[in-house]
mmCIF file of C-alpha atoms in Angstrom:
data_model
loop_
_atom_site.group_PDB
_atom_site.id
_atom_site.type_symbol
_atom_site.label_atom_id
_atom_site.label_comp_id
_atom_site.label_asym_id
_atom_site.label_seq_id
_atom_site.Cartn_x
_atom_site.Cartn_y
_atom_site.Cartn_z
ATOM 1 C CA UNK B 7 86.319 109.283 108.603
ATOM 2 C CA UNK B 8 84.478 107.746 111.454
ATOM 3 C CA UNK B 9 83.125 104.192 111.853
ATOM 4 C CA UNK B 10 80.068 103.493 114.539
ATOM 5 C CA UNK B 11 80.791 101.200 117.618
ATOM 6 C CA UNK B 12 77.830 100.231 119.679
ATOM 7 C CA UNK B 13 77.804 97.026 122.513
ATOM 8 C CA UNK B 14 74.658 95.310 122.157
ATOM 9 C CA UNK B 15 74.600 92.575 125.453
ATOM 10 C CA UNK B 16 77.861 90.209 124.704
ATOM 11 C CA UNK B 17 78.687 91.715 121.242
ATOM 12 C CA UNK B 18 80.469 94.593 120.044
ATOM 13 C CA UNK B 19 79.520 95.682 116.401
ATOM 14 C CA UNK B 20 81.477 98.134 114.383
ATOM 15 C CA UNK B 21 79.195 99.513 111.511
ATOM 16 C CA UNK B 22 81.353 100.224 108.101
ATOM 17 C CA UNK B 23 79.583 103.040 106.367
ATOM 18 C CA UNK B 24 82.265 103.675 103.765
ATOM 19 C CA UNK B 25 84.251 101.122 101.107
ATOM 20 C CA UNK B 26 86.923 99.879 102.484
ATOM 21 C CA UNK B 27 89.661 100.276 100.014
ATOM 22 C CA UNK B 28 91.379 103.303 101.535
ATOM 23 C CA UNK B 29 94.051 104.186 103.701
ATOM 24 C CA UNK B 30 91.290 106.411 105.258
ATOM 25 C CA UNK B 31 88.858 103.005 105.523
ATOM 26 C CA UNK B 32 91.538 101.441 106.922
ATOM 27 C CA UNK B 33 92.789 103.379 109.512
ATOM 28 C CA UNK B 34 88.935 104.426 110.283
ATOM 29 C CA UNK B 35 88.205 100.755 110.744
ATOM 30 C CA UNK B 36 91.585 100.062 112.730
ATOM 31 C CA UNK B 37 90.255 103.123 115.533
ATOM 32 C CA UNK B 38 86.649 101.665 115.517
ATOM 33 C CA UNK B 39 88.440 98.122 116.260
ATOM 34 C CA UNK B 40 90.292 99.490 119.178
ATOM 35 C CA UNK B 41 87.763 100.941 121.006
ATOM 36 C CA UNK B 42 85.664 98.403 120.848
ATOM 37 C CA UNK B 43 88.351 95.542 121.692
ATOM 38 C CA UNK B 44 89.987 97.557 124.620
ATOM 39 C CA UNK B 45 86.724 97.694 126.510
ATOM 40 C CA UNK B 46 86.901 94.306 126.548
ATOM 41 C CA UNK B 47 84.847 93.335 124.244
ATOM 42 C CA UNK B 48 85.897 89.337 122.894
ATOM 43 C CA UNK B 49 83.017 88.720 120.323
ATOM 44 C CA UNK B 50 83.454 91.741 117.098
ATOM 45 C CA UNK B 51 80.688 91.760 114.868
ATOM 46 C CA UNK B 52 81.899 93.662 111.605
ATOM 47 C CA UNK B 53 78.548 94.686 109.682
ATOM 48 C CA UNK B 54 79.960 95.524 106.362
ATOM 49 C CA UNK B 55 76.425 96.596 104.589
ATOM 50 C CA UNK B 56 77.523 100.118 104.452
ATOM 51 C CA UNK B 57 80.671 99.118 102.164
ATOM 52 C CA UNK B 58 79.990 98.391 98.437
ATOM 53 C CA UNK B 59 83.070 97.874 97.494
ATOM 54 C CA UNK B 60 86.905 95.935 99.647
ATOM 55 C CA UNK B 61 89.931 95.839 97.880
ATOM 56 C CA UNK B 62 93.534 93.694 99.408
ATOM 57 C CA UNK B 63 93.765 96.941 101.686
ATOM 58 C CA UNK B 64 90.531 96.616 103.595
ATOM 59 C CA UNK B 65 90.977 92.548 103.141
ATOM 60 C CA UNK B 66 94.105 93.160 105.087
ATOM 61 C CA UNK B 67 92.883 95.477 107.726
ATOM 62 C CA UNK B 68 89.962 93.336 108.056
ATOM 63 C CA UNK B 69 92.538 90.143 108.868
ATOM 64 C CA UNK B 70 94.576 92.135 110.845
ATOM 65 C CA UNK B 71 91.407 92.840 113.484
ATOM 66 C CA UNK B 72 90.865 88.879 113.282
ATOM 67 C CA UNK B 73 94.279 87.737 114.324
ATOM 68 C CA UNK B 74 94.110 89.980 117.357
ATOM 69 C CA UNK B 75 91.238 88.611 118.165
ATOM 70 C CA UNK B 76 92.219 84.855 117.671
ATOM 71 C CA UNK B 77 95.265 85.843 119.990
ATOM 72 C CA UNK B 78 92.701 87.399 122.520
ATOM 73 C CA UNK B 79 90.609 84.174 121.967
ATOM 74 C CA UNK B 80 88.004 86.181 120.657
ATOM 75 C CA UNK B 81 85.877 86.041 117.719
ATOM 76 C CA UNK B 82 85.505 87.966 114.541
ATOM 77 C CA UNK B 83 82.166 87.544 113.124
ATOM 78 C CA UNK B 84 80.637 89.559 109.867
ATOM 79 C CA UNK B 85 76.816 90.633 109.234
ATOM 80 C CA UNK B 86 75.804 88.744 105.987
ATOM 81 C CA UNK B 87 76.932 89.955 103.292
ATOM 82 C CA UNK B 88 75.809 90.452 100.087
ATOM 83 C CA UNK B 89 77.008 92.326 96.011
ATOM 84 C CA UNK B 90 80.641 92.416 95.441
ATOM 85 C CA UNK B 91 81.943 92.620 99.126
ATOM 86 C CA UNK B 92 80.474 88.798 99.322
ATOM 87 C CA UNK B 93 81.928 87.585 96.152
ATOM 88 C CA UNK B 94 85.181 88.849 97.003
ATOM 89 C CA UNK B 95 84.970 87.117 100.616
ATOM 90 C CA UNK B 96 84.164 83.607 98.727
ATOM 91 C CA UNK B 97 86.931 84.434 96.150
ATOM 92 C CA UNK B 98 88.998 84.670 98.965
ATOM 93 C CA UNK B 99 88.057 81.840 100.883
ATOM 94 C CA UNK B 100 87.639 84.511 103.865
ATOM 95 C CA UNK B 101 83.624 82.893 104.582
ATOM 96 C CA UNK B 102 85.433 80.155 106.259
ATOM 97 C CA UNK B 103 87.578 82.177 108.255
ATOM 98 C CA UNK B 104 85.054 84.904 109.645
ATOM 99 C CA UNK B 105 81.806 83.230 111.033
ATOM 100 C CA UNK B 106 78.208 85.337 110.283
ATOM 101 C CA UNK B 107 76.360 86.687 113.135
ATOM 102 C CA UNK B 108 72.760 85.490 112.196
ATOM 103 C CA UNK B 109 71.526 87.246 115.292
ATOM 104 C CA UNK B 110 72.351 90.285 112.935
ATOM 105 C CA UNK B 111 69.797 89.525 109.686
ATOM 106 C CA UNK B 112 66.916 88.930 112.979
ATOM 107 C CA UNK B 113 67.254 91.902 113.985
ATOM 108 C CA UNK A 20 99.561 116.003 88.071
ATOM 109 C CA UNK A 21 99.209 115.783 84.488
ATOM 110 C CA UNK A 22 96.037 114.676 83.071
ATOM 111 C CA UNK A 23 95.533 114.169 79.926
ATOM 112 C CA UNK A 24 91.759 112.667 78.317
ATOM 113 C CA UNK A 25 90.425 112.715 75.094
ATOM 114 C CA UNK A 26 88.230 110.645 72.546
ATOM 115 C CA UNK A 27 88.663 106.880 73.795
ATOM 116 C CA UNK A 28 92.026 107.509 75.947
ATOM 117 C CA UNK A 29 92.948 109.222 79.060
ATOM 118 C CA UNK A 30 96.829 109.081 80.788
ATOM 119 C CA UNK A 31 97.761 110.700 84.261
ATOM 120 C CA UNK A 32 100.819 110.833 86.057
ATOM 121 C CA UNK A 33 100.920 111.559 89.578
ATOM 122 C CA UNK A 34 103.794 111.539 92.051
ATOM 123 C CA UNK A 35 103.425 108.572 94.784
ATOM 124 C CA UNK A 36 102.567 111.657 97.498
ATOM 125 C CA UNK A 37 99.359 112.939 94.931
ATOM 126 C CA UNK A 38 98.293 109.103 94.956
ATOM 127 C CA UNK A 39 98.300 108.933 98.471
ATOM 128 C CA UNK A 40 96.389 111.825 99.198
ATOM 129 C CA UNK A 41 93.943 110.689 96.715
ATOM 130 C CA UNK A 42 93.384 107.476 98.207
ATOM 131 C CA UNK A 43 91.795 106.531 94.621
ATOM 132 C CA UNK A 44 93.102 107.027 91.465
ATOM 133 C CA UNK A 45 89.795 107.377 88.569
ATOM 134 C CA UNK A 46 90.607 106.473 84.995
ATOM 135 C CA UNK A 47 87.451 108.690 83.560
ATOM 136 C CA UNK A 48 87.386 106.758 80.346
ATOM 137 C CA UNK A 49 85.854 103.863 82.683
ATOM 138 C CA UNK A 50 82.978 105.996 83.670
ATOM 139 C CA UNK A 51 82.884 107.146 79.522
ATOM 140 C CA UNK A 52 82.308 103.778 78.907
ATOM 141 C CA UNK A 53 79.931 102.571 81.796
ATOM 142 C CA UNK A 54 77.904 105.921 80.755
ATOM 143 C CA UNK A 55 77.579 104.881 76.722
ATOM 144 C CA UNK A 56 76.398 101.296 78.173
ATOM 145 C CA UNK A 57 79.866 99.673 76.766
ATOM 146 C CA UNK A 58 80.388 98.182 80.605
ATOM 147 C CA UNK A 59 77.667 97.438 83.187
ATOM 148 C CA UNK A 60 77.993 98.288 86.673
ATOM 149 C CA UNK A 61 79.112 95.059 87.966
ATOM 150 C CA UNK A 62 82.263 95.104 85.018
ATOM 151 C CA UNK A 63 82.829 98.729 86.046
ATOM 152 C CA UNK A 64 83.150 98.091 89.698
ATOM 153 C CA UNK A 65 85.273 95.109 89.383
ATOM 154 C CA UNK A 66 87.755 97.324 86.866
ATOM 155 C CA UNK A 67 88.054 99.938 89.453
ATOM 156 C CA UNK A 68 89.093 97.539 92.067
ATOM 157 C CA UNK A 69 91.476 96.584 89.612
ATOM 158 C CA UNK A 70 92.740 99.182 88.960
ATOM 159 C CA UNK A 71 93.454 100.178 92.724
ATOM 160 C CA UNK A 72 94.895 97.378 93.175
ATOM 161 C CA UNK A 73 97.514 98.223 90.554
ATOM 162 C CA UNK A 74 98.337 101.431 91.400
ATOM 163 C CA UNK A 75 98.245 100.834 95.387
ATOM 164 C CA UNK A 76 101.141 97.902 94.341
ATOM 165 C CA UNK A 77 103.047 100.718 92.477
ATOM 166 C CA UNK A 78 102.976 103.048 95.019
ATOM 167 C CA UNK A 79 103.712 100.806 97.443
ATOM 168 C CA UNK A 80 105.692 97.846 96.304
ATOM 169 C CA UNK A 81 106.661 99.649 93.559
ATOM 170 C CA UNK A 82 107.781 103.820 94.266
ATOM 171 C CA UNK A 83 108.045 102.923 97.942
ATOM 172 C CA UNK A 84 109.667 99.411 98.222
ATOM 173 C CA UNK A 85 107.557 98.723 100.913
ATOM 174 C CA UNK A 86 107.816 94.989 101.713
ATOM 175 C CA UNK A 87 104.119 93.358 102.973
ATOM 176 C CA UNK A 88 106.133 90.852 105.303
ATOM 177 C CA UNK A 89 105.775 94.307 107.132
ATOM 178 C CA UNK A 90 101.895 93.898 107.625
ATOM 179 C CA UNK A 91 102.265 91.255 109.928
ATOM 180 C CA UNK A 92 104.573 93.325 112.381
ATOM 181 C CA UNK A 93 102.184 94.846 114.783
ATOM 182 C CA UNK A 94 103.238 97.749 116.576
ATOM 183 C CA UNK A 95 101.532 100.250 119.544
ATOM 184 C CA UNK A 96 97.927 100.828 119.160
ATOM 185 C CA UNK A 97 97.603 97.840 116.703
ATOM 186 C CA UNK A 98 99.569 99.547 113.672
ATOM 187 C CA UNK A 99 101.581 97.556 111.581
ATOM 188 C CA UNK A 100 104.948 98.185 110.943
ATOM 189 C CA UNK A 101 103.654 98.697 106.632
ATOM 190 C CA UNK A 102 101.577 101.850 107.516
ATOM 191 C CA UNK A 103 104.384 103.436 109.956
ATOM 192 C CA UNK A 104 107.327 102.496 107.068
ATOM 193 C CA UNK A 105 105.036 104.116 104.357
ATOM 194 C CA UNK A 106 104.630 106.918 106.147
ATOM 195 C CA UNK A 107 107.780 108.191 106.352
ATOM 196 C CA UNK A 108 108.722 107.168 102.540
ATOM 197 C CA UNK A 109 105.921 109.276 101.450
ATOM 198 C CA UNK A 110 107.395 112.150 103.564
ATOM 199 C CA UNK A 111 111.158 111.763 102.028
ATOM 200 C CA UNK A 112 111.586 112.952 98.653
ATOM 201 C CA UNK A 113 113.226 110.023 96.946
ATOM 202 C CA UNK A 114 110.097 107.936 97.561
ATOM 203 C CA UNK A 115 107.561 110.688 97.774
ATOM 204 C CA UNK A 116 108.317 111.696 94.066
ATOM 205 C CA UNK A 117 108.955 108.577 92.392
ATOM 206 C CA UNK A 118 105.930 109.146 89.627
ATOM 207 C CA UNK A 119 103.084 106.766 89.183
ATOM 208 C CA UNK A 120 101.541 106.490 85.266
ATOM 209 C CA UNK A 121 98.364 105.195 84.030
ATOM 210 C CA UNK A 122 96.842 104.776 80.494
ATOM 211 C CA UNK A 123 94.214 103.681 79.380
ATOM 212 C CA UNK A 124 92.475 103.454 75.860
ATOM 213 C CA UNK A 125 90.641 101.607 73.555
ATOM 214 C CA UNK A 126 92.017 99.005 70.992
ATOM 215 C CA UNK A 127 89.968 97.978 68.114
ATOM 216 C CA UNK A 128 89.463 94.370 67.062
ATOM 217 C CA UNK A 129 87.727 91.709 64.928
ATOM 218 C CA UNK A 130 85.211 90.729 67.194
ATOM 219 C CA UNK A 131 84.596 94.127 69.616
ATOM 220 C CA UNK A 132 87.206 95.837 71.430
ATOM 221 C CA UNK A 133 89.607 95.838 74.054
ATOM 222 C CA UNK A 134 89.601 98.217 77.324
ATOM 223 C CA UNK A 135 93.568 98.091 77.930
ATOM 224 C CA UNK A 136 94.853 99.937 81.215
ATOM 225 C CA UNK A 137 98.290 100.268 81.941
ATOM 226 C CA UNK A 138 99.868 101.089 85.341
ATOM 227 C CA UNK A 139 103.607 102.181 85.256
ATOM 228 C CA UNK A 140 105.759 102.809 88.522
ATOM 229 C CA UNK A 141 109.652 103.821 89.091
ATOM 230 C CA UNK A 142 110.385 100.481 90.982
ATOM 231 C CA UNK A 143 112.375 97.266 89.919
ATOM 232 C CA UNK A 144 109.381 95.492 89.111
ATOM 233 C CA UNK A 145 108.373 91.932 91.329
ATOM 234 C CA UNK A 146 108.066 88.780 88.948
ATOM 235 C CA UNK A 147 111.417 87.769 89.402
ATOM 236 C CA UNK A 148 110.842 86.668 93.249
ATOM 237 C CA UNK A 149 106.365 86.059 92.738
ATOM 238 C CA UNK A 150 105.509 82.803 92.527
ATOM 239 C CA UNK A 151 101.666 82.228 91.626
ATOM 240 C CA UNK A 152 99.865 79.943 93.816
ATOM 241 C CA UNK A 153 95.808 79.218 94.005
ATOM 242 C CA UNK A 154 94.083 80.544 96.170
ATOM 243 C CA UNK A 155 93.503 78.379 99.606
ATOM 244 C CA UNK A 156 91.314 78.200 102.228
ATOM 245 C CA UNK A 157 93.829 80.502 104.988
ATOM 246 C CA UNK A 158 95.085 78.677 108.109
ATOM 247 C CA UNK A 159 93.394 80.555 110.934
ATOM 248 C CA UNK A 160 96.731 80.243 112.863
ATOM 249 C CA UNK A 161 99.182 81.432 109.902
ATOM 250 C CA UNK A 162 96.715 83.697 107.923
ATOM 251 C CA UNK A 163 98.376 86.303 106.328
ATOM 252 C CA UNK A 164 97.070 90.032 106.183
ATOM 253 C CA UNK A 165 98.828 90.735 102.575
ATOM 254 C CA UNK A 166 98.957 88.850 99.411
ATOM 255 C CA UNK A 167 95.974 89.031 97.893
ATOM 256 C CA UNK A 168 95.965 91.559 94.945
ATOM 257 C CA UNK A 169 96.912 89.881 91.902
ATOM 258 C CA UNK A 170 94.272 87.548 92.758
ATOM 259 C CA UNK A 171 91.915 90.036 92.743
ATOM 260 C CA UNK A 172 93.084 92.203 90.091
ATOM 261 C CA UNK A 173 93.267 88.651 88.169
ATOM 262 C CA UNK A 174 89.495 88.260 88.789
ATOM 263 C CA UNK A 175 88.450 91.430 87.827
ATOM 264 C CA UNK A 176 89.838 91.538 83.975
ATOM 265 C CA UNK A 177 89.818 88.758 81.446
ATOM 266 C CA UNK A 178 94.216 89.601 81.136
ATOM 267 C CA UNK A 179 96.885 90.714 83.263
ATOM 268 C CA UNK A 180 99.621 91.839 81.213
ATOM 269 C CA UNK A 181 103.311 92.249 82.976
ATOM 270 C CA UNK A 182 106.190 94.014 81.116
ATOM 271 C CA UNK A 183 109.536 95.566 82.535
ATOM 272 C CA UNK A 184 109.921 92.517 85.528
ATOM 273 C CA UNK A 185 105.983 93.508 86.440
ATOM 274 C CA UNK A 186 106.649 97.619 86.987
ATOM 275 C CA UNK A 187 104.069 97.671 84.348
ATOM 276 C CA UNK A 188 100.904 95.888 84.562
ATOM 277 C CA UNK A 189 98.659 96.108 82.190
ATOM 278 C CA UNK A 190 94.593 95.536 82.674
ATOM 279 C CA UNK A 191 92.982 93.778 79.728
ATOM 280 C CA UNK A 192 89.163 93.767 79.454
ATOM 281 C CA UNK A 193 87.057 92.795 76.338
ATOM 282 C CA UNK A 194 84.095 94.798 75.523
ATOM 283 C CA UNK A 195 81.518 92.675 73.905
ATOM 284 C CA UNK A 196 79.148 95.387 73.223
ATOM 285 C CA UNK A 197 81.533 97.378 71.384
ATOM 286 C CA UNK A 198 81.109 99.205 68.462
ATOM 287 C CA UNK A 199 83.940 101.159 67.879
#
């Protein structure tokens, strides 16, 4: 499993186009995370529209790609999101950790 | 793996290796039920993710005695020290076999009935050092990467049920639309 990096000016977006509730996910989203951060990218965008489902795994994966970014003094941001993925973030309280990248609905 | 389905039960046991390299354990009398319009999609989405949950913390808290402190020790390459730790339980024997069992049926009541799934693992079971606390908004400096599947197995199922110290946890769901 495989996710999608691209750099669009200042922002690097990783594209989720599985659940992420797998060790597979996990590790898939981990790789996609690393490329992207070690060419020095400091704003992530995580666009999570591919992914209809998140469990604690991807939750925790998910927060582990935020605190290396707070330590980086980056920024984690998310796409909107929207079905269960978004009721689990609110559950969570995780919508006031991880900002939305409007830019992403514009474009 | 034994399987076992028939009428309104099913029961598997797999070893904690089999559940890993499933990723995702089905319990097809959830799809029997979604498919006879007894659960909607949302209800049926929301009991799978409970019942990963369940069996993901008897595999891995449970069969593996993997401890999530773990998550937040980040090794090369941005691993944590959980992934590298369960690795190489699955790969020894007295981890890797350690058997996973879930049930599920169908108990008729009064007023509808009851979608009961139970989760069983080989492990000493965690309510004896889990204390319950509501969910808060996470410091940004202190967030924690683990932690946060009872919550969500809570939210998904009108009843968590906990026997043998919580090595068995059992899903309860109400079916409104039942009919027996």
């Amino acid at each position: 499993m495989e996710f999608e990096t691209e750099i669009l000016g200042e922002k690097g977006y990783i594209r989720v186009s599985a659940d992420l509730d797998t060790e597979a996910s996990g590790e898939a989203l981990r790789e996609a995370f690393n490329d992207v951060f070690e060419r020095g990218q400091r704003t992530i965008v995580l666009d999570l529209s591919g992914a209809q489902i998140i469990n604690s795994h991807g939750i925790g994966k998910v927060l582990m790609c935020y605190k290396r970014m707070r330590a980086a003094n980056g920024v984690l941001m998310v796409t909107p999101l929207k079905g269960f993925v978004k009721e689990t973030f609110e559950l969570l309280m995780l919508d006031k950790l991880l900002p939305v990248d409007q830019a992403a609905d514009e474009k | 793996m034994d399987t076992e389905s028939g009428g309104m039960h099913s029961e598997l046991c797999l070893s904690s290796r089999q559940v890993a390299e499933l990723g995702q354990v089905s319990v097809p009398l959830i799809d029997q039920l979604l498919k006879q319009g007894v659960l909607d999609q949302q209800s049926t989405i929301r009991l799978k993710v409970a019942v990963q949950e369940a069996v993901s913390n008897a595999l891995e808290h449970g069969n593996l005695r993997l401890a999530s402190a773990w998550k937040e020790e980040l090794l090369s390459e941005g691993e944590d020290l959980f992934s590298v730790v369960r690795r190489a339980r699955l790969a020894d024997p007295l981890y890797g076999e350690r058997t996973v069992r879930v049930r599920a049926w169908v108990d008729d009541g009064v007023e509808g009935g009851t979608l009961l799934i139970e989760v069983s693992d080989e492990g000493e079971g965690f309510l004896g050092r889990w204390k319950s606390e509501p969910i808060q908004m996470a410091d940004p400096e202190t967030v924690q990467c683990s932690g946060r599947g009872l919550a969500l197995m809570a939210n998904s199922v009108d009843a968590l049920r906990f026997r043998r110290n919580g090595a068995t946890v059992t899903l309860v769901k109400h079916l409104a639309t039942w009919a027996g």
